[in-house]
Coordinates of C-alpha atoms in Angstrom, one line a residue:
Chain W
M1 CA 79.6 227.5 182.2
T2 CA 80.6 226.4 178.8
P3 CA 82.4 223.1 178.5
L4 CA 85.6 224.9 177.4
R5 CA 85.6 227.1 180.4
R6 CA 85.0 224.1 182.6
T7 CA 87.9 222.2 181.1
L8 CA 90.2 225.2 181.5
L9 CA 89.2 225.5 185.1
L10 CA 89.9 221.8 185.8
I11 CA 93.3 222.2 184.2
A12 CA 94.0 225.3 186.3
V13 CA 93.0 223.5 189.5
A14 CA 95.2 220.5 188.6
L15 CA 98.2 222.7 187.8
A16 CA 97.7 224.6 191.1
G17 CA 97.5 221.3 192.9
L18 CA 100.7 220.0 191.3
A19 CA 102.5 223.3 192.0
G20 CA 101.3 223.2 195.6
W21 CA 102.5 219.6 196.0
S22 CA 105.8 220.5 194.3
S23 CA 106.4 223.4 196.6
L24 CA 106.3 221.3 199.7
V25 CA 109.5 219.4 200.6
V26 CA 110.0 217.0 203.4
I27 CA 113.6 216.8 204.6
D28 CA 114.3 213.6 206.6
A29 CA 116.3 213.3 209.7
T30 CA 119.0 211.4 207.7
E31 CA 119.6 214.1 205.1
F32 CA 120.4 217.6 204.1
G33 CA 118.3 219.4 201.4
V34 CA 120.1 221.7 199.0
F35 CA 117.7 224.0 197.1
T36 CA 118.8 225.1 193.7
R37 CA 117.2 227.6 191.5
F38 CA 118.1 226.8 187.9
G39 CA 121.2 225.0 189.1
R40 CA 122.4 227.7 191.5
V41 CA 122.3 226.9 195.2
V42 CA 120.0 229.3 197.0
R43 CA 119.3 227.6 200.4
V44 CA 120.4 224.6 202.5
A45 CA 117.9 222.8 204.7
T46 CA 120.1 221.7 207.6
A47 CA 117.2 220.7 209.9
P48 CA 114.7 218.0 209.1
G49 CA 111.0 219.1 208.6
L50 CA 108.6 220.5 206.1
W51 CA 110.2 223.1 203.8
L52 CA 108.7 225.4 201.1
K53 CA 110.2 226.1 197.7
W54 CA 109.2 227.4 194.4
P55 CA 107.5 224.7 192.3
A56 CA 109.4 222.3 190.1
P57 CA 111.0 223.9 187.2
F58 CA 112.1 226.9 189.2
E59 CA 113.5 225.3 192.2
R60 CA 114.7 221.8 192.8
V61 CA 116.0 220.1 195.9
V62 CA 119.0 217.7 196.0
R63 CA 119.2 215.4 199.0
V64 CA 122.6 214.6 200.6
D65 CA 123.0 211.9 203.2
R66 CA 124.1 213.3 206.5
R67 CA 124.5 210.0 208.3
L68 CA 127.8 208.4 209.2
L69 CA 128.9 206.4 206.2
T70 CA 131.4 203.7 205.9
F71 CA 133.4 202.1 203.2
M72 CA 136.4 199.8 202.9
P73 CA 139.0 200.7 200.3
A74 CA 140.7 197.8 198.5
P75 CA 143.7 196.4 200.5
A76 CA 146.9 198.2 199.6
E77 CA 150.5 197.1 200.1
Y78 CA 153.0 199.5 201.8
L79 CA 156.6 199.5 202.6
S80 CA 157.5 200.4 206.2
E81 CA 160.6 202.4 207.1
D82 CA 162.5 199.2 207.7
R83 CA 161.5 197.8 204.3
K84 CA 158.9 195.4 205.4
N85 CA 155.9 194.9 203.2
L86 CA 152.5 195.3 204.9
V87 CA 149.1 195.0 203.4
V88 CA 146.7 197.4 205.0
H89 CA 143.0 196.8 204.9
S90 CA 141.4 200.0 206.1
L91 CA 138.0 201.1 207.3
V92 CA 137.0 204.7 206.5
T93 CA 134.0 206.4 208.2
W94 CA 133.0 209.8 207.0
R95 CA 130.1 212.2 207.1
T96 CA 129.1 215.2 205.0
T97 CA 129.3 218.4 206.9
D98 CA 129.1 221.0 204.1
P99 CA 126.6 219.7 201.5
V100 CA 127.1 222.6 199.2
R101 CA 130.8 222.0 198.8
Y102 CA 130.2 218.3 198.7
L103 CA 127.8 218.7 195.8
A104 CA 130.1 221.1 194.0
T105 CA 133.2 218.9 194.2
V106 CA 132.2 215.3 194.2
A107 CA 128.4 215.4 193.5
G108 CA 127.8 211.8 194.6
R109 CA 128.8 209.0 196.9
R110 CA 130.8 207.0 194.4
V111 CA 133.0 209.9 193.4
A112 CA 133.3 210.9 197.1
Q113 CA 134.6 207.4 198.0
E114 CA 137.1 207.5 195.2
R115 CA 138.5 210.8 196.3
L116 CA 138.6 209.7 199.9
T117 CA 140.3 206.5 198.9
D118 CA 143.0 208.4 197.1
V119 CA 143.7 210.8 200.0
V120 CA 143.4 208.2 202.8
L121 CA 145.6 205.6 201.1
A122 CA 148.3 208.3 200.3
A123 CA 148.2 209.3 204.0
V124 CA 148.5 205.6 205.1
G125 CA 151.5 205.2 202.8
N126 CA 153.2 208.3 204.1
V127 CA 152.7 207.4 207.8
I128 CA 153.5 203.7 207.4
G129 CA 156.6 204.6 205.4
S130 CA 157.9 206.8 208.1
H131 CA 157.5 204.2 210.8
P132 CA 159.4 201.0 211.4
S133 CA 157.1 198.0 211.2
S134 CA 157.7 197.4 214.9
A135 CA 155.6 200.5 215.6
V136 CA 152.7 198.5 214.5
V137 CA 153.6 194.9 214.9
S138 CA 155.2 194.4 218.3
V139 CA 154.7 192.4 221.4
D140 CA 155.2 195.1 223.9
G141 CA 153.3 198.0 222.2
R142 CA 149.8 196.8 223.0
T143 CA 147.2 198.8 221.1
S144 CA 148.4 202.3 221.9
R145 CA 151.0 202.5 219.2
V146 CA 148.8 201.2 216.4
A147 CA 146.1 203.7 217.6
D148 CA 148.8 206.4 217.5
V149 CA 149.8 205.5 213.9
M150 CA 146.2 205.5 212.8
R151 CA 145.6 208.9 214.5
R152 CA 148.5 210.3 212.6
I153 CA 147.0 209.1 209.4
L154 CA 143.7 210.6 210.3
N155 CA 145.2 213.9 211.3
E156 CA 147.1 214.1 208.0
A157 CA 144.1 213.4 205.8
R158 CA 141.3 215.1 207.7
P159 CA 141.9 218.8 207.1
R160 CA 142.4 218.4 203.4
I161 CA 139.3 216.4 203.0
L162 CA 137.2 218.8 205.0
A163 CA 138.6 221.8 203.0
D164 CA 138.3 220.2 199.6
Y165 CA 135.1 218.2 199.7
G166 CA 133.1 219.4 202.7
I167 CA 133.5 216.0 204.2
D168 CA 134.4 215.3 207.8
L169 CA 136.7 212.3 207.9
V170 CA 135.5 210.7 211.1
D171 CA 137.9 207.8 211.4
V172 CA 140.4 205.8 209.5
R173 CA 140.8 202.4 211.2
L174 CA 143.2 199.5 210.6
R175 CA 140.6 196.8 209.9
Q176 CA 143.1 194.1 209.1
L177 CA 146.9 193.9 208.6
T178 CA 148.3 191.1 206.5
L179 CA 151.5 190.2 204.8
P180 CA 151.9 189.9 201.0
E181 CA 151.2 186.5 199.6
Q182 CA 154.8 185.8 198.8
N183 CA 155.9 186.5 202.4
R184 CA 153.4 184.0 203.9
A185 CA 155.4 180.9 203.1
N186 CA 158.4 182.5 204.9
V187 CA 156.3 183.3 207.9
F188 CA 154.8 179.9 208.1
G189 CA 158.3 178.4 207.8
R190 CA 159.6 180.5 210.6
M191 CA 156.5 179.7 212.8
Q192 CA 157.2 176.0 212.2
A193 CA 160.8 176.4 213.2
E194 CA 159.9 178.3 216.3
R195 CA 157.4 175.7 217.4
G196 CA 159.9 172.9 216.7
K197 CA 162.4 174.5 218.9
M198 CA 159.8 175.0 221.6
A199 CA 158.6 171.4 221.4
M200 CA 162.2 170.2 221.7
K201 CA 162.8 172.4 224.7
Y202 CA 159.7 171.1 226.5
R203 CA 160.7 167.5 225.8
S204 CA 164.3 167.9 227.0
E205 CA 163.1 169.8 230.0
G206 CA 160.8 166.8 230.8
E207 CA 163.7 164.4 230.3
R208 CA 166.0 166.5 232.5
E209 CA 163.4 166.9 235.2
F210 CA 162.7 163.2 235.1
K211 CA 166.3 162.3 235.6
K212 CA 166.7 164.8 238.4
L213 CA 163.7 163.5 240.3
V214 CA 164.6 159.9 239.8
A215 CA 168.1 160.5 240.9
A216 CA 167.0 162.3 244.0
A217 CA 164.6 159.5 244.8
D218 CA 167.3 156.9 244.4
R219 CA 169.7 158.9 246.5
Q220 CA 167.2 159.2 249.2
K221 CA 166.4 155.5 249.0
T222 CA 170.1 154.6 249.4
R223 CA 170.4 157.0 252.3
I224 CA 167.4 155.5 254.0
L225 CA 168.7 151.9 253.6
A226 CA 172.2 152.9 254.7
E227 CA 170.9 154.5 257.8
A228 CA 168.8 151.5 258.5
Y229 CA 171.7 149.2 258.0
R230 CA 173.8 151.1 260.4
E231 CA 171.1 151.1 263.0
A232 CA 170.5 147.4 262.5
E233 CA 174.2 146.5 262.9
R234 CA 174.4 148.7 266.0
L235 CA 171.4 146.8 267.5
K236 CA 172.9 143.4 266.6
A237 CA 176.2 144.3 268.1
E238 CA 174.4 145.5 271.2
G239 CA 172.5 142.2 271.4
D240 CA 175.7 140.2 271.1
A241 CA 177.5 142.3 273.7
Q242 CA 174.6 142.0 276.1
A243 CA 174.4 138.2 275.6
M244 CA 178.2 137.9 276.0
Q245 CA 177.9 139.8 279.2
V246 CA 175.2 137.4 280.5
Y247 CA 177.2 134.4 279.6
A248 CA 180.4 135.8 281.1
D249 CA 178.5 136.6 284.4
A250 CA 177.0 133.2 284.6
F251 CA 179.9 131.0 283.6
G252 CA 182.3 133.1 285.6
R253 CA 180.6 131.7 288.7
G254 CA 181.8 128.2 288.0
P255 CA 184.4 128.0 285.3
Q256 CA 185.3 124.4 285.9
F257 CA 181.8 123.2 285.9
Y258 CA 181.1 125.2 282.8
K259 CA 184.0 123.5 281.0
F260 CA 182.6 120.1 282.1
T261 CA 178.9 120.7 281.0
R262 CA 180.0 122.5 277.8
T263 CA 182.2 119.6 276.9
L264 CA 179.3 117.1 277.4
N265 CA 177.1 119.3 275.2
A266 CA 179.8 119.4 272.6
Y267 CA 180.0 115.6 272.7
E268 CA 176.3 115.4 272.1
K269 CA 176.6 117.5 269.0
M270 CA 179.8 116.0 267.7
L271 CA 179.0 112.4 268.1
D272 CA 176.3 110.9 265.8
G273 CA 175.5 107.8 263.7
N274 CA 178.6 108.2 261.5
T275 CA 180.9 108.2 264.4
T276 CA 182.9 105.3 265.6
I277 CA 184.5 105.4 269.0
F278 CA 186.8 103.2 270.8
L279 CA 186.1 103.0 274.5
P280 CA 188.7 101.7 276.9
A281 CA 187.1 99.1 279.1
D282 CA 188.0 101.2 282.1
A283 CA 186.1 104.2 280.8
E284 CA 184.1 105.8 283.5
I285 CA 180.8 104.6 282.0
F286 CA 182.0 101.0 282.7
R287 CA 183.5 101.7 286.0
I288 CA 180.6 100.2 287.9
L289 CA 181.2 96.9 286.2
D290 CA 184.6 96.7 287.6
G291 CA 183.3 97.3 291.1
R292 CA 184.9 100.7 291.5
P293 CA 182.9 103.6 292.7
A294 CA 181.6 105.9 290.0
G295 CA 182.8 109.4 289.9
A296 CA 186.0 108.7 291.7
G297 CA 188.2 107.8 288.7
R298 CA 188.8 111.2 287.2
R299 CA 190.0 113.0 290.1
Chain H
M1 CA 68.4 216.2 193.2
I2 CA 71.6 218.2 193.6
G3 CA 71.2 218.1 197.4
R4 CA 71.0 214.3 197.3
R5 CA 74.1 214.0 195.1
L6 CA 75.9 216.3 197.5
T7 CA 74.9 214.1 200.4
W8 CA 76.4 211.1 198.7
V9 CA 79.6 212.9 197.8
L10 CA 80.0 214.2 201.4
T11 CA 79.4 210.8 202.8
A12 CA 82.0 209.3 200.5
V13 CA 84.5 212.1 201.4
V14 CA 83.9 211.6 205.2
L15 CA 84.3 207.9 204.8
A16 CA 87.5 208.3 202.8
V17 CA 88.9 210.7 205.3
A18 CA 87.9 208.5 208.2
G19 CA 89.5 205.5 206.5
C20 CA 92.6 207.4 205.8
L21 CA 92.9 208.6 209.4
A22 CA 92.3 205.0 210.6
T23 CA 95.5 203.9 208.9
G24 CA 97.3 206.0 211.6
I25 CA 96.6 203.4 214.3
F26 CA 99.6 201.2 215.1
T27 CA 100.7 198.9 217.9
V28 CA 104.0 198.4 219.5
A29 CA 104.8 195.0 221.0
A30 CA 106.3 194.4 224.4
D31 CA 109.8 193.9 223.1
E32 CA 109.7 196.9 220.7
Q33 CA 110.1 200.6 220.6
A34 CA 108.8 203.0 217.9
V35 CA 110.2 206.3 216.6
V36 CA 107.7 208.7 215.0
R37 CA 108.8 211.3 212.5
R38 CA 106.6 214.1 211.4
F39 CA 107.8 215.5 208.1
G40 CA 111.1 213.9 208.7
R41 CA 111.7 215.3 212.1
V42 CA 111.8 212.9 215.0
T43 CA 108.9 213.9 217.3
A44 CA 108.3 210.9 219.6
R45 CA 109.7 207.7 220.9
V46 CA 106.9 205.4 222.1
G47 CA 106.9 202.2 224.0
P48 CA 104.6 199.1 223.9
G49 CA 100.9 199.7 223.4
I50 CA 98.4 201.1 220.9
H51 CA 99.4 204.4 219.5
Y52 CA 98.2 206.9 216.9
R53 CA 100.0 208.9 214.3
L54 CA 98.8 211.0 211.4
P55 CA 98.7 209.1 208.1
W56 CA 101.2 209.4 205.3
P57 CA 102.7 211.8 204.2
V58 CA 102.7 213.6 207.5
D59 CA 103.9 211.0 210.0
R60 CA 106.1 208.0 209.6
V61 CA 106.8 205.4 212.2
D62 CA 109.7 202.9 212.6
V63 CA 109.3 200.0 214.9
L64 CA 112.4 198.3 216.3
K65 CA 112.9 195.3 218.5
T66 CA 115.0 196.8 221.4
T67 CA 115.1 194.0 223.9
T68 CA 116.0 191.2 221.5
V69 CA 119.6 190.4 221.5
M70 CA 121.0 190.3 218.0
K71 CA 124.1 188.6 216.8
T72 CA 126.8 189.5 214.4
G73 CA 130.5 188.6 214.3
V74 CA 134.0 188.7 213.0
G75 CA 135.3 185.9 210.8
F76 CA 132.2 184.3 209.6
Q77 CA 129.8 185.2 206.9
L78 CA 126.2 184.6 208.0
P79 CA 124.9 187.4 210.1
D80 CA 123.2 184.8 212.4
G81 CA 126.5 183.3 213.2
E82 CA 125.1 179.8 212.8
A83 CA 127.4 179.0 209.9
A84 CA 128.9 175.6 210.1
S85 CA 132.2 176.9 208.7
V86 CA 133.5 179.4 211.1
S87 CA 136.8 180.1 209.4
G88 CA 137.9 183.1 211.3
M89 CA 139.6 186.3 210.3
E90 CA 143.3 186.2 209.5
L91 CA 145.4 188.3 211.9
L92 CA 149.0 189.1 212.5
T93 CA 150.3 188.7 216.1
G94 CA 152.9 190.9 217.6
D95 CA 155.6 188.3 217.0
T96 CA 154.6 188.0 213.4
N97 CA 152.6 184.8 213.5
I98 CA 149.5 184.4 211.4
I99 CA 146.4 183.1 213.1
S100 CA 142.7 183.2 212.5
I101 CA 140.1 184.3 215.0
A102 CA 136.3 184.3 214.9
V103 CA 134.4 186.4 217.4
A104 CA 130.7 186.3 218.0
I105 CA 129.2 189.6 219.1
Q106 CA 125.8 190.2 220.7
F107 CA 124.1 193.5 220.9
V108 CA 120.9 195.4 221.5
I109 CA 119.6 198.6 220.2
A110 CA 119.8 201.1 223.1
N111 CA 118.8 204.2 221.3
P112 CA 116.4 203.6 218.5
A113 CA 116.5 207.1 217.1
A114 CA 120.3 207.1 216.9
Y115 CA 120.3 203.6 215.5
L116 CA 117.9 204.6 212.7
F117 CA 119.1 208.0 211.7
E118 CA 122.8 208.6 212.7
V119 CA 124.6 205.8 211.0
E120 CA 124.1 204.0 207.7
A121 CA 123.7 200.2 208.2
P122 CA 124.8 200.2 211.9
A123 CA 124.4 196.5 212.4
A124 CA 126.9 195.8 209.6
L125 CA 129.3 198.4 211.0
I126 CA 129.6 196.6 214.3
G127 CA 131.5 193.6 212.7
R128 CA 133.9 195.9 210.9
V129 CA 134.7 198.0 213.9
A130 CA 135.2 194.9 215.9
E131 CA 137.6 193.6 213.3
S132 CA 139.7 196.7 213.6
V133 CA 139.7 196.5 217.4
L134 CA 140.6 192.8 217.2
T135 CA 143.5 193.6 214.8
E136 CA 144.8 196.4 217.0
T137 CA 144.7 194.1 220.1
V138 CA 146.2 191.0 218.6
I139 CA 149.0 192.9 216.8
G140 CA 150.4 193.8 220.2
M141 CA 150.3 190.4 221.7
P142 CA 152.6 187.4 221.3
V143 CA 151.0 184.4 219.7
D144 CA 151.3 182.2 222.8
E145 CA 149.3 184.7 224.9
V146 CA 146.6 184.9 222.2
L147 CA 146.3 181.1 222.1
T148 CA 146.3 180.6 225.9
T149 CA 145.9 183.2 228.6
G150 CA 145.1 186.2 226.5
R151 CA 141.6 185.1 225.4
P152 CA 139.6 186.9 228.1
A153 CA 141.6 190.0 227.7
I154 CA 141.0 190.0 223.9
Q155 CA 137.3 189.5 224.4
E156 CA 137.2 192.3 227.0
R157 CA 139.1 194.6 224.8
V158 CA 137.1 193.9 221.7
K159 CA 133.9 194.6 223.6
A160 CA 135.1 197.7 225.3
G161 CA 137.0 199.1 222.4
T162 CA 134.2 198.5 219.9
Q163 CA 131.6 200.0 222.3
A164 CA 133.7 203.1 222.7
I165 CA 134.0 203.6 219.0
L166 CA 130.3 202.9 218.3
D167 CA 129.4 205.4 221.0
R168 CA 131.6 208.0 219.3
Y169 CA 129.8 207.3 216.1
M170 CA 126.5 207.7 218.0
S171 CA 125.2 204.4 216.7
G172 CA 122.7 203.8 219.5
I173 CA 124.1 200.2 219.8
Q174 CA 124.9 198.5 223.1
L175 CA 127.2 195.5 223.0
T176 CA 126.3 192.8 225.5
S177 CA 129.1 190.4 224.8
A178 CA 132.0 189.6 222.5
S179 CA 133.3 186.0 222.7
I180 CA 136.0 184.2 220.8
M181 CA 134.5 181.3 219.0
T182 CA 137.6 179.7 217.5
I183 CA 141.2 180.4 217.1
T184 CA 142.6 178.4 214.2
L185 CA 146.0 178.1 212.6
D186 CA 146.9 177.6 209.0
S187 CA 147.1 173.9 208.1
A188 CA 150.8 174.5 207.3
V189 CA 151.6 175.2 210.9
A190 CA 148.7 173.6 212.8
H191 CA 150.6 170.4 213.3
A192 CA 153.7 172.2 214.7
F193 CA 151.5 174.0 217.2
Q194 CA 149.8 170.7 218.2
D195 CA 153.2 169.2 218.6
V196 CA 154.2 171.9 221.1
A197 CA 151.1 171.2 223.0
S198 CA 151.8 167.5 223.1
A199 CA 155.4 168.2 224.0
G200 CA 154.1 170.2 227.0
A201 CA 152.0 167.2 227.9
D202 CA 155.0 164.9 227.4
R203 CA 157.0 167.0 229.8
E204 CA 154.2 166.8 232.4
N205 CA 153.9 163.1 231.9
K206 CA 157.6 162.6 232.3
I207 CA 157.6 164.6 235.6
N208 CA 154.6 162.7 236.8
E209 CA 156.3 159.4 235.9
A210 CA 159.3 160.5 238.0
R211 CA 157.1 161.4 240.9
T212 CA 155.3 158.1 240.7
Y213 CA 158.7 156.4 240.7
A214 CA 159.7 158.3 243.8
N215 CA 156.4 157.6 245.4
N216 CA 156.9 154.0 244.8
V217 CA 160.5 153.6 245.6
L218 CA 160.7 155.7 248.8
P219 CA 157.9 154.0 250.8
K220 CA 159.4 150.6 249.8
A221 CA 162.8 151.7 251.0
R222 CA 161.3 153.0 254.2
G223 CA 159.5 149.7 254.7
E224 CA 162.6 147.8 254.0
A225 CA 164.6 150.0 256.4
Q226 CA 162.0 149.5 259.1
S227 CA 162.0 145.8 258.8
M228 CA 165.8 145.7 258.9
V229 CA 165.8 147.6 262.1
L230 CA 163.0 145.5 263.5
A231 CA 164.8 142.3 262.6
A232 CA 167.9 143.7 264.2
Q233 CA 165.9 144.5 267.3
S234 CA 164.5 141.1 267.6
Y235 CA 167.9 139.6 267.0
R236 CA 169.2 141.5 269.9
E237 CA 166.3 140.4 272.1
Q238 CA 166.7 136.9 271.0
R239 CA 170.4 136.8 271.7
V240 CA 169.9 138.2 275.2
A241 CA 167.0 135.8 275.8
E242 CA 169.0 132.9 274.6
A243 CA 171.9 133.9 276.8
V244 CA 169.6 134.2 279.8
G245 CA 167.9 130.9 279.0
N246 CA 171.2 129.0 278.5
T247 CA 172.8 130.5 281.5
S248 CA 169.8 130.0 283.8
R249 CA 169.9 126.2 283.2
F250 CA 173.6 126.3 283.8
L251 CA 173.2 128.3 287.0
E252 CA 170.6 125.8 288.3
L253 CA 172.9 123.0 287.6
L254 CA 175.7 124.9 289.2
A255 CA 173.7 125.3 292.3
E256 CA 173.0 121.6 292.4
Y257 CA 176.6 120.9 291.7
R258 CA 177.7 123.0 294.6
K259 CA 175.5 121.0 296.9
A260 CA 176.8 117.6 295.7
P261 CA 179.5 117.9 293.2
D262 CA 180.4 114.3 292.6
I263 CA 176.8 113.1 292.2
T264 CA 175.8 115.8 289.9
R265 CA 178.9 115.4 287.8
S266 CA 178.4 111.7 287.4
R267 CA 174.8 112.1 286.7
L268 CA 175.4 114.6 284.0
Y269 CA 178.1 112.5 282.5
L270 CA 176.0 109.4 282.5
E271 CA 173.0 111.1 281.1
A272 CA 175.1 112.4 278.3
M273 CA 176.6 109.0 277.6
E274 CA 173.1 107.5 277.6
K275 CA 172.1 110.0 274.9
I276 CA 175.3 109.7 272.9
L277 CA 176.3 106.1 273.0
P278 CA 173.2 104.5 271.4
K279 CA 173.8 106.5 268.2
V280 CA 177.4 105.7 267.7
K281 CA 179.4 102.6 266.7
K282 CA 181.4 101.5 269.6
Y283 CA 184.4 99.4 270.2
V284 CA 185.2 98.5 273.7
V285 CA 188.9 97.9 274.2
D286 CA 190.2 96.2 277.2
T287 CA 193.6 97.8 277.4
E288 CA 194.8 96.1 280.4
Q289 CA 194.8 92.6 278.9
G290 CA 196.1 93.8 275.5
R291 CA 193.6 91.9 273.4
Q292 CA 192.3 92.8 270.0
P293 CA 189.1 94.6 270.1
V294 CA 186.0 92.7 269.2
N295 CA 183.8 94.1 266.6
L296 CA 180.4 94.4 268.0
R297 CA 179.0 96.2 265.0
L298 CA 176.0 94.6 263.4
N299 CA 176.2 96.4 260.0
P300 CA 175.9 94.2 256.9
A301 CA 177.1 97.0 254.6
R302 CA 180.6 97.0 256.1
P303 CA 181.8 93.5 257.0

């Protein structure tokens, strides 16, 4: 073996090794492999695994992501059917289903996203523009109507994107809905006014309720006292009447004697230290001094 | 000579191959799951323990923590959710009010293969999908409901809605909770909202004040009423008792008087005079002889 032959052999082995290495392709679970021969697509590896191809200069493989991909187009302002400005922040999820068409039309992710943005935003504009803003922003709609609007957007954009770019538009979601900067001050002003009204309503309700309750309490108080007064007066009158009855019964048994004792009682009360009386010498109290029998004079 | 070199070479090759094969040993911890791919194709999903795979470039293994609960969220920047400034995401309510809400979301990886190979950056996607569900939810609710009673419903709907969408995307993610961390209002209107809250409190206070007043006044009135009635009752009893007392003395005297009228009469008269006359100023006038009365008063003040 001459050195030249040895060198040639080594080169041949190395080339064979390189060619062998280059003819084996691993396609991952996350991707498609598109085999091209001098730029022309010859085969598509749709399943992951080990694939064979002609070595490098003859066949090449282009990998295309088959996973669900997401991007967020820049927020865009739209006019609803009733002339309200709405800023839509959307979330687009998509997946390549036809890698050949994908490579032929958009060739890469950046371009794909640009195309998707154009189509999706146009669809959003169309759908939003044909609905009143109340279809989206409303207190009674719950989520169903928003979901409805978004589904309409998706349905409008989806077939075109699939046909044109080999991309399945999985979802267009309303990530955020805001109002244009110049409308915010208005909204805040209105919110403030609404709250002011509400606060006032609460306070006047409180005041009204307070007055009502206090008045009711006062009325009840008056009623309680009036009833008690009536009852008390009735009891007193009853007492007076009963007492009268007792007096009348007792004094009725000896009216003369009553007059006599009652008069003496009255004297005791009437006559005190400030009183001056003139007694005739023949008053009954002095009768004994005269020698006449007491108790006989008055009769 | 050649044989010896060959031995060395063979030994080196065997060692190299053995070393290479040895790199295929891997361990999976108790809280992990691993997915093995052979030439890009998923071939096995293995649990905790020591496992073997063929070395690169044949097999590849991805190890994921599947029992650890991970956090993400809506309305704050750090993926951990530990940020001090939870500002919230700005939302429009159904009655066109602007509020900000921050939601913390916890999730686990339920299906490692799906998590790894179906969706690009699935963890980051959760927050965005949750944002959209939150937007759809809040946009159909009045602001007062969002701020008060609607919170559990919002949380529930964000969790269920996000889960449904993530399932549709085959993300392999299982949400364990979605909880509202803060609901904030723009500084321009926060004060007005606070004022409504304090107005509500004022109303309650006013009503309570009135109740307190009633609770104070009515028992007092009842007490007063009762004491009025009681006083009247005792007045009645007193009057009757007085009458009985007064008349019973009279009746006793009357009985005595009936037995001996003159004596009793005189006795009563004299007893009364005895009581009365010592207190009064007296002039005794002898009318029969027509003389001037003699002043018997011993009072220096009036001569």
